XYZ file of C-alpha atoms in Angstrom:
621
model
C 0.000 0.000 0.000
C 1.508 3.468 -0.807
C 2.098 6.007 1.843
C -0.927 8.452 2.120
C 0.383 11.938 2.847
C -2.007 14.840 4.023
C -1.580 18.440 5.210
C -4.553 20.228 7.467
C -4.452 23.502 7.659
C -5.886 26.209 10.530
C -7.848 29.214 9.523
C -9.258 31.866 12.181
C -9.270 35.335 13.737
C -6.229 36.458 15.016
C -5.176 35.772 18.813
C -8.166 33.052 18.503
C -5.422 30.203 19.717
C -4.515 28.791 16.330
C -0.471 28.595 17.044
C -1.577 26.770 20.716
C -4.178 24.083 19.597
C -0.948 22.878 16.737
C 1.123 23.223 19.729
C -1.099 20.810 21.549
C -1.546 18.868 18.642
C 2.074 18.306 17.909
C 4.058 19.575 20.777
C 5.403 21.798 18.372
C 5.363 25.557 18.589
C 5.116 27.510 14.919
C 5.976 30.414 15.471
C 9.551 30.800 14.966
C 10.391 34.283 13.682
C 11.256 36.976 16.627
C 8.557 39.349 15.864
C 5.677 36.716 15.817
C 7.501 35.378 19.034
C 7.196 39.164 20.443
C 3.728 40.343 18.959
C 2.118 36.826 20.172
C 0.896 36.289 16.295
C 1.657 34.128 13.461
C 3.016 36.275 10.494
C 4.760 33.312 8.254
C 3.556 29.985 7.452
C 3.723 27.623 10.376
C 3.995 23.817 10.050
C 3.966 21.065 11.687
C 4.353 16.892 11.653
C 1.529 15.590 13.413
C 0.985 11.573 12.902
C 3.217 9.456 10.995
C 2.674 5.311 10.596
C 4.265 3.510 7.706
C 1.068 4.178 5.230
C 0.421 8.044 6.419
C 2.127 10.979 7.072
C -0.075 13.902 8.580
C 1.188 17.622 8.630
C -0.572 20.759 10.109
C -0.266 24.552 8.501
C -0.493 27.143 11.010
C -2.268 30.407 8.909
C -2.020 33.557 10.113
C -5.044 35.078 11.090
C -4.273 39.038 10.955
C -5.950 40.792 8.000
C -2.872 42.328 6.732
C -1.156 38.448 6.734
C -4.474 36.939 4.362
C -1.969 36.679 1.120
C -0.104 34.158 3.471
C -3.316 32.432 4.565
C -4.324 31.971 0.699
C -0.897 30.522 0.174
C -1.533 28.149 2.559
C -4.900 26.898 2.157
C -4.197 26.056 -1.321
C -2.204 23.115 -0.687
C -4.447 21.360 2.370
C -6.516 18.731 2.162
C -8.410 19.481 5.904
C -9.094 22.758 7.292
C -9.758 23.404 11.131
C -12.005 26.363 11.540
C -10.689 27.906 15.247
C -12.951 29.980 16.892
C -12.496 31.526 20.368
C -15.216 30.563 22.865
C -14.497 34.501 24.814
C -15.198 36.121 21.332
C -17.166 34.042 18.524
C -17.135 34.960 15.580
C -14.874 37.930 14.318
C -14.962 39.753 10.775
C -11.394 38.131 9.608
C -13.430 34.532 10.998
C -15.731 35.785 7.769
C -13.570 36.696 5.221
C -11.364 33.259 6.049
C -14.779 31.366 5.524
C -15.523 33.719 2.381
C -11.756 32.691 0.743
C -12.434 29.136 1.455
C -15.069 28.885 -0.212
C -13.952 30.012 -3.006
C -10.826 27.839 -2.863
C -13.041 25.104 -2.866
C -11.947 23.729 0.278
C -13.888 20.478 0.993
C -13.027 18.902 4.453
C -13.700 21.030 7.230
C -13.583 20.544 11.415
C -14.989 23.590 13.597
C -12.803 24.210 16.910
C -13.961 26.063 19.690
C -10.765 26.871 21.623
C -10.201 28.627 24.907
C -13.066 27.521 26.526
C -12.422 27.672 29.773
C -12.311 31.886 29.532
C -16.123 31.070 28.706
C -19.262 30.389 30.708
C -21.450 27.993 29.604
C -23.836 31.129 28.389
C -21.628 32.455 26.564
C -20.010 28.886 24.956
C -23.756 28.511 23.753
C -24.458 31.990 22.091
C -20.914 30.875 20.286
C -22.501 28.023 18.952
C -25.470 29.757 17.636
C -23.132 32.425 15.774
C -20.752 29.578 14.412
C -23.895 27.977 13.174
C -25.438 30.957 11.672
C -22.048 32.086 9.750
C -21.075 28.589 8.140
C -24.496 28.185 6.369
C -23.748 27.274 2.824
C -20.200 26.462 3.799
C -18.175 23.820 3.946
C -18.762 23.489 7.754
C -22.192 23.675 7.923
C -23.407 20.942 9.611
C -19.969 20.024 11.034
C -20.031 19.246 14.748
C -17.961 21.608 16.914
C -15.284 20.659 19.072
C -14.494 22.213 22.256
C -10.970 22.552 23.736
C -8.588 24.295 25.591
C -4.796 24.283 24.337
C -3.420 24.820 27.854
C -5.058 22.124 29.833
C -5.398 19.383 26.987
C -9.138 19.354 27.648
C -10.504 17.697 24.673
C -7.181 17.229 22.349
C -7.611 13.683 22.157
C -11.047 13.377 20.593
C -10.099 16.134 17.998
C -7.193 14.131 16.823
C -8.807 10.985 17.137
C -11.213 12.333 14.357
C -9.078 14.784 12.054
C -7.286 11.001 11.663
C -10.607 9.340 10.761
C -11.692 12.163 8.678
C -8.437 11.658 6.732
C -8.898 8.037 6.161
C -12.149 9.178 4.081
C -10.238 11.900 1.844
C -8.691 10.638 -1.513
C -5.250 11.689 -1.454
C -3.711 14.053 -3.963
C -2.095 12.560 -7.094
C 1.656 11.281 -7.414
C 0.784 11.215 -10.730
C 1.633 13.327 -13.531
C 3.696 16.274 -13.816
C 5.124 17.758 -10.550
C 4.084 21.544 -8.953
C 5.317 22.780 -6.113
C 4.192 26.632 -4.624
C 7.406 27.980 -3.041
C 6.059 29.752 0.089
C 9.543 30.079 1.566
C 13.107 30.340 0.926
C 16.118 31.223 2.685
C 19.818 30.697 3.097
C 21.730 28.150 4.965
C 26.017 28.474 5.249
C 27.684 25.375 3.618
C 24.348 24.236 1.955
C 23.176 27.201 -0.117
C 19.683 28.214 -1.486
C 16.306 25.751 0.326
C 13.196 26.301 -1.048
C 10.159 24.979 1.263
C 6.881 23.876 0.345
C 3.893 21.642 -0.261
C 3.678 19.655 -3.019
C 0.071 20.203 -5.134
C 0.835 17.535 -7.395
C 3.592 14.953 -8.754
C 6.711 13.946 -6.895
C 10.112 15.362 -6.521
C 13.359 13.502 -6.199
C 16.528 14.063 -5.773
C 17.939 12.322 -9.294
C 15.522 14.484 -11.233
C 16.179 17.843 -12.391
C 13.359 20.530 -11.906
C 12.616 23.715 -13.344
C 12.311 27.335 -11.319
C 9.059 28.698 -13.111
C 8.086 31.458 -14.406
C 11.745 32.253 -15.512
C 12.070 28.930 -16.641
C 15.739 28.055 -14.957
C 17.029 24.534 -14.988
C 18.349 23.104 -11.524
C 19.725 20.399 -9.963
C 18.631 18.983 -6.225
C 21.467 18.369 -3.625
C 18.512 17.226 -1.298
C 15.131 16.886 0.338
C 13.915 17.164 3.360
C 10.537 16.591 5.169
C 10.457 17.723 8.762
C 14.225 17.632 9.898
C 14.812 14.206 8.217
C 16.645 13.280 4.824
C 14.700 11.640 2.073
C 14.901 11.015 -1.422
C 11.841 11.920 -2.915
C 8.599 13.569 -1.611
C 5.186 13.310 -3.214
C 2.221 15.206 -3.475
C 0.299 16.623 0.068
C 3.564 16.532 1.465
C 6.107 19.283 2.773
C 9.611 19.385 1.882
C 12.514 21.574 1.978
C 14.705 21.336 -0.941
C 18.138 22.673 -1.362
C 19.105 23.860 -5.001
C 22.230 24.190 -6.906
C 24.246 27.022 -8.206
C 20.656 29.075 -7.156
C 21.021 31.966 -5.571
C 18.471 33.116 -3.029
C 17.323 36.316 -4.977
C 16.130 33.594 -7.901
C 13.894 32.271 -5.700
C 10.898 33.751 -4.143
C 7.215 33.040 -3.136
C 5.106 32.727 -5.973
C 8.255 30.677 -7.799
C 7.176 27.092 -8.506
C 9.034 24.149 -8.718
C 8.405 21.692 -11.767
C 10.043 18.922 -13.991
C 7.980 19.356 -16.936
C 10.670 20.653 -19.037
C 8.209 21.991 -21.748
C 6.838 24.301 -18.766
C 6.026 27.914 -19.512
C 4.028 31.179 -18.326
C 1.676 33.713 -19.016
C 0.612 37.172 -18.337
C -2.916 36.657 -19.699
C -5.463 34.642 -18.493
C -9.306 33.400 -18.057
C -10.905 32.782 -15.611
C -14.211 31.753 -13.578
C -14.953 34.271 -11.011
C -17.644 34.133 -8.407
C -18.404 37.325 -6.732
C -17.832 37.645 -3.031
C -20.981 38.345 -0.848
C -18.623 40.749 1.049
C -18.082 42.997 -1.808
C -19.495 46.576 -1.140
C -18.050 48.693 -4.212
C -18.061 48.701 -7.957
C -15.532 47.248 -10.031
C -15.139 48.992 -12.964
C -13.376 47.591 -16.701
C -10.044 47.684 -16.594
C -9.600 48.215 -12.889
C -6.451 47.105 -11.061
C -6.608 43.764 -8.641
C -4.585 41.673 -7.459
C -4.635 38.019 -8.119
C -3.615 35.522 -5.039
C -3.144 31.659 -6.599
C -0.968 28.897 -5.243
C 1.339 31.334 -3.511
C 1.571 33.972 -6.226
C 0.390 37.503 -5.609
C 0.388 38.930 -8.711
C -1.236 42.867 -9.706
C -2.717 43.064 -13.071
C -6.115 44.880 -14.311
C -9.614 42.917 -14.748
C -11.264 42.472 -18.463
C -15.208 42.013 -18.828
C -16.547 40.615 -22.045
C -20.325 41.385 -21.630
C -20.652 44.265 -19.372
C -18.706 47.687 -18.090
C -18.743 47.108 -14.556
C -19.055 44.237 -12.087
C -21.616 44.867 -9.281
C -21.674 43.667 -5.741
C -23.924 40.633 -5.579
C -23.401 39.363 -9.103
C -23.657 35.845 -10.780
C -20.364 33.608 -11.659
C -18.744 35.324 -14.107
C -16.272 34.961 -17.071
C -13.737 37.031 -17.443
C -9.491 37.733 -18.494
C -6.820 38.704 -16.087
C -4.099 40.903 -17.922
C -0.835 40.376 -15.370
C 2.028 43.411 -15.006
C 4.576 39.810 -15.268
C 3.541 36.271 -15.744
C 3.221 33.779 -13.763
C 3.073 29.667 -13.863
C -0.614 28.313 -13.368
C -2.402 25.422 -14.111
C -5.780 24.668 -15.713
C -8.578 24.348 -12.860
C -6.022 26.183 -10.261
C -8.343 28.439 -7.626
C -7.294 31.682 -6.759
C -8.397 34.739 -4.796
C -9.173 37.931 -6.379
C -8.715 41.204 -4.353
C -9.078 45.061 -5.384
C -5.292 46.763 -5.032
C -6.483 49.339 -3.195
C -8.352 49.896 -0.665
C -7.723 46.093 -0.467
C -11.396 44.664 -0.588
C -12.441 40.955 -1.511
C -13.631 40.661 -4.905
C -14.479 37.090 -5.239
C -12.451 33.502 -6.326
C -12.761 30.560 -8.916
C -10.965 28.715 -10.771
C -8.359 29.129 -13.505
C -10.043 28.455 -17.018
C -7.051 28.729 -19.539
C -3.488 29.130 -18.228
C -2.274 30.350 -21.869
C -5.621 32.905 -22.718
C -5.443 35.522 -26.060
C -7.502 38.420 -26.474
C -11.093 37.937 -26.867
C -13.639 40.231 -28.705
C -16.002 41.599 -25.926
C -19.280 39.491 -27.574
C -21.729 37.385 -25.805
C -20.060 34.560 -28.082
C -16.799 34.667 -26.227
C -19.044 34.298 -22.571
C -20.517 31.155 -23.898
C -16.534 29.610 -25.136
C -15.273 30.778 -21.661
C -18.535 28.982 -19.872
C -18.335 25.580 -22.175
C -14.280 25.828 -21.484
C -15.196 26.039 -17.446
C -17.144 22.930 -17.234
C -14.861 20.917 -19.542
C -13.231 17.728 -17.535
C -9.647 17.472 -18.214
C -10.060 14.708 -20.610
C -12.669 16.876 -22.188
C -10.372 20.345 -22.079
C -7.708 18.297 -23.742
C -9.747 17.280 -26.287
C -10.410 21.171 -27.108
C -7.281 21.899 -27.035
C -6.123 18.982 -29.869
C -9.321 20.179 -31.882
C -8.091 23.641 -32.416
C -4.921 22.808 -33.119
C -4.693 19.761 -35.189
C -1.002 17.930 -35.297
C -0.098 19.765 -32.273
C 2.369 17.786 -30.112
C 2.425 17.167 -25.783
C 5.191 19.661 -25.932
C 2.968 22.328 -27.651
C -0.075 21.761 -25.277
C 2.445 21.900 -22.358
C 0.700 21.909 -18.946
C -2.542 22.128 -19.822
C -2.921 17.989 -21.495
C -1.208 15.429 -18.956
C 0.275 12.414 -20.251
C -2.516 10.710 -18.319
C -5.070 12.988 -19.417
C -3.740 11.789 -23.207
C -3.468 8.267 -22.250
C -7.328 8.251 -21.477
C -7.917 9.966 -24.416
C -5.915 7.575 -26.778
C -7.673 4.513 -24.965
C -11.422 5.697 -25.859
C -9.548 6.303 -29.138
C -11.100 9.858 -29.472
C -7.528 10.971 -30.040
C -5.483 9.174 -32.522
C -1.265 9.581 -31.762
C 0.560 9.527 -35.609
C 4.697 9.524 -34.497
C 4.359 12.611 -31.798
C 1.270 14.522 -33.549
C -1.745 14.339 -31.667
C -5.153 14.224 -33.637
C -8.790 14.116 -32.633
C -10.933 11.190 -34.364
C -13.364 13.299 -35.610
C -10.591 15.186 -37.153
C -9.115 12.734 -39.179
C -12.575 11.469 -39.803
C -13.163 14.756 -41.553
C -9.705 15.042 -43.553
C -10.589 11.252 -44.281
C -14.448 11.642 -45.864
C -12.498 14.888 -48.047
C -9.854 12.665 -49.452
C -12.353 10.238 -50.299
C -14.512 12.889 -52.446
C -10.851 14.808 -53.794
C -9.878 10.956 -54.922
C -13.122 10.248 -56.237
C -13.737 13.383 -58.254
C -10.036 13.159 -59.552
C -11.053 9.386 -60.320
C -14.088 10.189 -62.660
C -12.411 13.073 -64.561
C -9.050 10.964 -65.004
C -9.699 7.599 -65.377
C -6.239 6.631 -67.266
C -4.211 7.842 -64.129
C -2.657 6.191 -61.101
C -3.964 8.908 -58.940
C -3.493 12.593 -58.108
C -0.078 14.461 -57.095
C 0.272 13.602 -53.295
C 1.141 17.524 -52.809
C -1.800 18.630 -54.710
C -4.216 16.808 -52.588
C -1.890 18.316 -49.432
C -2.622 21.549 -50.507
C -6.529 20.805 -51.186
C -6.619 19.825 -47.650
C -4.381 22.090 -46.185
C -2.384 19.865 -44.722
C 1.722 20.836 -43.791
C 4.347 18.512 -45.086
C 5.088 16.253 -42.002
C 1.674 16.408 -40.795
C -0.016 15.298 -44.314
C 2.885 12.426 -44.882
C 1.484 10.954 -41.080
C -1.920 11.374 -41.980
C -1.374 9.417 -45.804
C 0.582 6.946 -44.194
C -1.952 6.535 -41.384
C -5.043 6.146 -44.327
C -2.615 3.423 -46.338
C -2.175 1.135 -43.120
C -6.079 1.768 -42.873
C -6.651 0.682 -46.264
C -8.217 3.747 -47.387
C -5.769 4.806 -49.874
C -2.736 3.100 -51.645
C 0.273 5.351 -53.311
C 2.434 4.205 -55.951
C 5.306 7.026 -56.757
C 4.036 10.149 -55.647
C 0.331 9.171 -56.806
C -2.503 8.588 -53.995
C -5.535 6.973 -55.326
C -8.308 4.976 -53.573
C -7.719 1.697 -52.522
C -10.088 0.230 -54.917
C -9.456 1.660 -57.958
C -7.481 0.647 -60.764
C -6.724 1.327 -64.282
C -8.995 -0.601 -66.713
C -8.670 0.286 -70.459
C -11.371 -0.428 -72.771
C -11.143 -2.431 -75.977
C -10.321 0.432 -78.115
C -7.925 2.372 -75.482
C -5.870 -1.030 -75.197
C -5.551 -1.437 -78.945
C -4.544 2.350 -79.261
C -2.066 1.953 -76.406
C -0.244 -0.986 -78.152
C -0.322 0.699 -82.198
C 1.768 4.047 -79.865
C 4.294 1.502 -78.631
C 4.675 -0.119 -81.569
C 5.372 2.738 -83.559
C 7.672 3.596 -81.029
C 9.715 0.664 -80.819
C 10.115 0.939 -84.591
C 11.476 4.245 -84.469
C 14.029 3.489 -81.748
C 15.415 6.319 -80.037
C 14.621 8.561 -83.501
C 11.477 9.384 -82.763
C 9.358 11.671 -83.391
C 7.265 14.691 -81.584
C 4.779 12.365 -78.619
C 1.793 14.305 -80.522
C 2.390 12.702 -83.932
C 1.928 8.876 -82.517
C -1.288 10.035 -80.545
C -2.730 12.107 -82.920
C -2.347 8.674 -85.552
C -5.020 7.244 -83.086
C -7.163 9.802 -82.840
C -6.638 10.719 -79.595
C -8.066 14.040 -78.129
C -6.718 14.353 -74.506
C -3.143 14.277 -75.801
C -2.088 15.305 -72.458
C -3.838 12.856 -70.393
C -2.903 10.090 -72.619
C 1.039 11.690 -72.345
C 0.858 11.467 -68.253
C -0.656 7.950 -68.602
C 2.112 6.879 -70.743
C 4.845 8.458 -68.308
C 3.188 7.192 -65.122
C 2.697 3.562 -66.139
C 5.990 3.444 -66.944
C 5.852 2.619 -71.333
C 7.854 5.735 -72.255
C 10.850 8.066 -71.205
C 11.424 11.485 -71.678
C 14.183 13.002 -73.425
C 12.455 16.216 -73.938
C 9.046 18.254 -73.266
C 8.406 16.992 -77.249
C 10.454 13.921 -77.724
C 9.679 10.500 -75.614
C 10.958 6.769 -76.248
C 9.380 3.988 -75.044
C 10.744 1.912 -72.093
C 12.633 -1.136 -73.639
C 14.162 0.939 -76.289
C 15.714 3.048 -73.778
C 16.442 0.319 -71.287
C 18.430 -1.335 -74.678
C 20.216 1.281 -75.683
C 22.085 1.602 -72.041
C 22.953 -1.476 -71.892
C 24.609 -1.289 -75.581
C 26.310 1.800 -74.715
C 27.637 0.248 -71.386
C 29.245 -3.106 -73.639
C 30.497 -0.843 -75.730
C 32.318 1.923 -73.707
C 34.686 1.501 -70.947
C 34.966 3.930 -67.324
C 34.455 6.491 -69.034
C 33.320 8.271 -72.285
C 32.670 11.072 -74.670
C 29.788 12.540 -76.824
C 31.409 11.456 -80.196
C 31.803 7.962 -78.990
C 28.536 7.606 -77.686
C 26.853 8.774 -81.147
C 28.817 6.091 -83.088
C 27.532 3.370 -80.871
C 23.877 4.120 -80.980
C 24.361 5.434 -84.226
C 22.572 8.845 -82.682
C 23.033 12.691 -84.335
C 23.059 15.329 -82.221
C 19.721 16.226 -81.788
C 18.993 12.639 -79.868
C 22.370 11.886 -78.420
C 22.823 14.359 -76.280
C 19.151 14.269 -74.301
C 19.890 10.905 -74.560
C 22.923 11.980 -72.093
C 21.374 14.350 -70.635
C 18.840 12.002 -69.031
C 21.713 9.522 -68.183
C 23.258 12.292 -66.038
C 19.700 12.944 -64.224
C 18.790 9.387 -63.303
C 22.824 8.795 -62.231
C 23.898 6.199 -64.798
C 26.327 8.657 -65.351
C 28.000 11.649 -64.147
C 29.701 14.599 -67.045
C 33.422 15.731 -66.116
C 33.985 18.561 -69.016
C 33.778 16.340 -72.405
C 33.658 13.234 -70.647
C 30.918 11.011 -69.002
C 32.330 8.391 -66.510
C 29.765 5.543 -65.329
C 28.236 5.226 -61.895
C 26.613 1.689 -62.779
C 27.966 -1.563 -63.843
């Protein structure tokens, strides 16, 4: 059984005894910078171990609870899988209690445990009227409904039972994937002598080990891992839900920064545009205007940028989801589906949160039309994105759809075979299904108006279907090992069809190559033997002749058929040695001017031969 890691995380009021109850928890005190220890409040991200067994690992996020610290608390609720609510039995519910509850509900946090701490500074009157409040505010929350537990840090009084069911709760929660490519939020960094640059945070998704180079994102840097840590002790890799410390090499501390992210997908890149699915705080009081300034908080980014509406000039409080574009002052690394925060810049005001539609967004025309793309693109599964994604751009590659298609995400795809894999290019099925009924009809047509011919120019039907070089060879190759199509040369014709001559085109065909053959290699203009039978579509009948393989060109005008030719290089091979000029090759096949030297000419282009000056030496036995 794999080992199931998990990180809770505590959200709150300030002073409401967050920092104590993972101190009682644990026996391990977060706070650990000299002004939280002196102001008695948690300013950085605290954490904690808190259960380990061979098949789970358990870790605890202290979040600050001071309005000005929130940015910190977003950073860390975006990696937990458990929150604890604490609430203070000697003051209930508090504004910043709100706007925590408010921000995780956006974030789409779905485990929660209510905590009533310090209850021994509380009568039972007052414990009671708590309760009521706590009730009233977590309606339509993830904790509504949620039993509250009541304890008190100092004396112990009721730390058991909590812990007993935070582990119970956690045996219920699917834990986050190993799987696929790996992102780690940096919420910390610092400097250690003799080691270097450590970079600390919890893995979203993937895995991280020490033999495998990552990449610092958004800039994009290449690094190497001297090592990994998870609470004080040495390991070798560290998976997703879990914390880690990792030193770098050859980084220097100034690289590295909250809001850098850690990943080995080597194709990784960022953005300064994006869309997104907002929903509209309840706490919002003013009017956001187009174009205003916010600031975006995702993963532990905090990012300024202005807001874009498609469909309207102004977002009021109290409105609907809505779909709308970011446009970032620098870009940033996201993924598909990622929930943020959304603030005003200034005064600093809640806007709302959602989730992250597309990662890599262009300008869109303000139209009703782009509010129903955005809303389809929102619901899409990642199977289902992915599939959007290889739609609009047909014989795109993994490494061109970077982030936003896993490999597993592909894999699924591939199995239900609505994506078909040629080489590296990715394709949808109905995609080829469409190039596939339009080569049938191009073949068809071409079929009916040429009869005589093996098929149409492979690049000509490229072009019909707009199909690039590489991508159109996959795709013909693809329809051949179907059985669609068959190619012989450069010629692509159905499958089926074949070259059937009628009674009189067979009999015309043979009187042409005999006359032919009885002129030898004097012949005369290719019109004067086809106009002897009649024949109208000179031209046709001329490409017919050349693709089937009965004549050779010497000229536009002058063609020999196939034996003759074949013959005559094999006479002037007995009868030459290495090498060779023009004078003796006209006394062997007898030749003036005017034949021999096409004749040579031709020798040169299909590499019998090769012309130094005067004289021709052989490249053929």
């Amino acid at each position: 059984m794999k080992k199931r890691h998990f990180t809770i995380g505590m959200a709150g009021h300030i002073d409401h005894g967050k920092t104590e109850l993972v101190k009682a928890l644990t026996n391990i005190d977060t706070d650990r910078l000299k002004e939280e220890k002196e102001r008695r409040i948690s300013i950085e991200l605290g954490y904690a171990p808190l259960f380990e067994t061979d098949d789970l690992d358990v870790s605890i996020i202290d979040v600050p609870g001071h309005e000005k610290f929130i940015r910190q608390m977003i950073a860390g609720v975006t990696s937990i899988d458990l929150t604890i609510l604490v609430i203070a039995a000697d003051e209930g519910v508090m504004p910043q209690t709100l706007e925590h509850l408010d921000i995780l509900n956006h974030l789409k946090v779905s485990n929660g445990i209510i905590v009533m701490t310090k209850i021994t500074k509380a009568d039972e009157e007052l414990r009671n009227i708590v309760r009521e409040d706590i009730l009233e505010a977590t309606k339509g929350t993830v904790f509504e409904g949620e039993p509250i537990f009541e304890v008190d840090s100092m004396t112990l009084n009721g730390i058991d039972p909590l812990k007993q069911n935070l582990l119970e709760r956690l045996a219920k929660i699917e834990p986050k994937s190993h799987r696929g490519s790996l992102f780690l939020p940096v919420d910390q960094s610092f400097h250690l002598h003799g080691i270097g640059t450590i970079v600390r945070g919890t893995i979203a998704n993937g895995s991280i080990d020490v033999d495998r180079p990552v990449y610092l994102m958004p800039e994009g840097k290449k690094v190497q891992i001297k090592s990994i840590h998870h609470f004080n002790h040495s390991v070798q890799s560290a998976f997703a839900g879990q914390r880690a410390a990792i030193a770098l090499n050859n980084v220097e501390l100034d690289e590295v920064k909250r809001g850098t992210v850690l990943t080995d997908y080597k194709w990784a890149k960022a953005s300064d545009r994006i869309d997104i699915e907002l929903n509209v705080s309840s706490l919002l009081q003013s009017t956001i205007k187009q174009r205003s300034p916010i600031k975006l908080h995702t993963g532990t980014s905090e990012v300024y940028g202005r807001i874009i509406f498609f469909d309207r000039h102004k977002l009021e409080p109290n409105s609907e989801i809505m779909y709308v574009q970011l446009q970032l002052d620098q870009s940033i690394y996201v993924m598909k589906d990622q929930r943020f925060i959304l603030r005003r810049a200034t005064p600093v005001e809640i806007i709302g949160g959602g989730k992250i539609i597309d990662p890599f967004a262009e300008k869109h025309s303000h139209t009703q039309e782009t509010i129903d793309v955005l809303k389809e693109k929102a619901s899409f599964s990642p199977e289902e994105y992915a599939l959007s994604l290889i739609e609009q751009q047909p014989g795109s590659t993994l490494n061109d759809l970077g982030e936003l298609v896993t490999k597993e995400n592909l894999h699924q795809l591939i199995h239900q075979k609505q994506v078909i894999k040629l080489e590296n290019l990715l394709f949808t099925k109905q995609y080829i299904e469409s190039i596939e009924s339009s080569l049938v009809q191009i073949l068809k047509t071409f079929h009916e108006q040429h009869p005589l011919l093996l098929g149409e120019d492979k690049s000509e039907i490229m072009s019909k279907l707009s199909l690039k070089t590489g991508e159109g060879k996959l795709l013909f190759d693809y329809f051949i090992n179907q059985g669609l199509i068959k190619q012989n040369q450069h010629f692509i014709s159905l499958n089926t069809f074949e070259v059937n001559l009628s009674s009189d085109q067979q009999r015309k065909l043979n009187s042409i190559l005999d006359e032919l053959k009885r002129d030898d290699l004097k012949v005369e203009s290719i019109h004067h033997y086809l106009s002897h039978q009649k024949i109208n579509d000179i031209d046709e009948w001329i490409k017919f002749l050349i693709q089937h393989n009965y004549i050779v060109s010497l000229t536009d005008e002058l063609f020999v058929e196939r034996n003759v030719f074949e013959d005559a290089i094999k006479r002037l091979r007995v009868e030459t040695g290495d090498e060779f000029e023009v004078k003796e090759a006209k006394g062997v096949l007898e030749l003036s001017r005017k034949y021999i030297i096409p004749f040579l000419e031709k020798l040169d282009k299909l590499q019998y031969t090769r012309r130094f000056e005067n004289i021709r030496k052989w490249l053929v036995n």
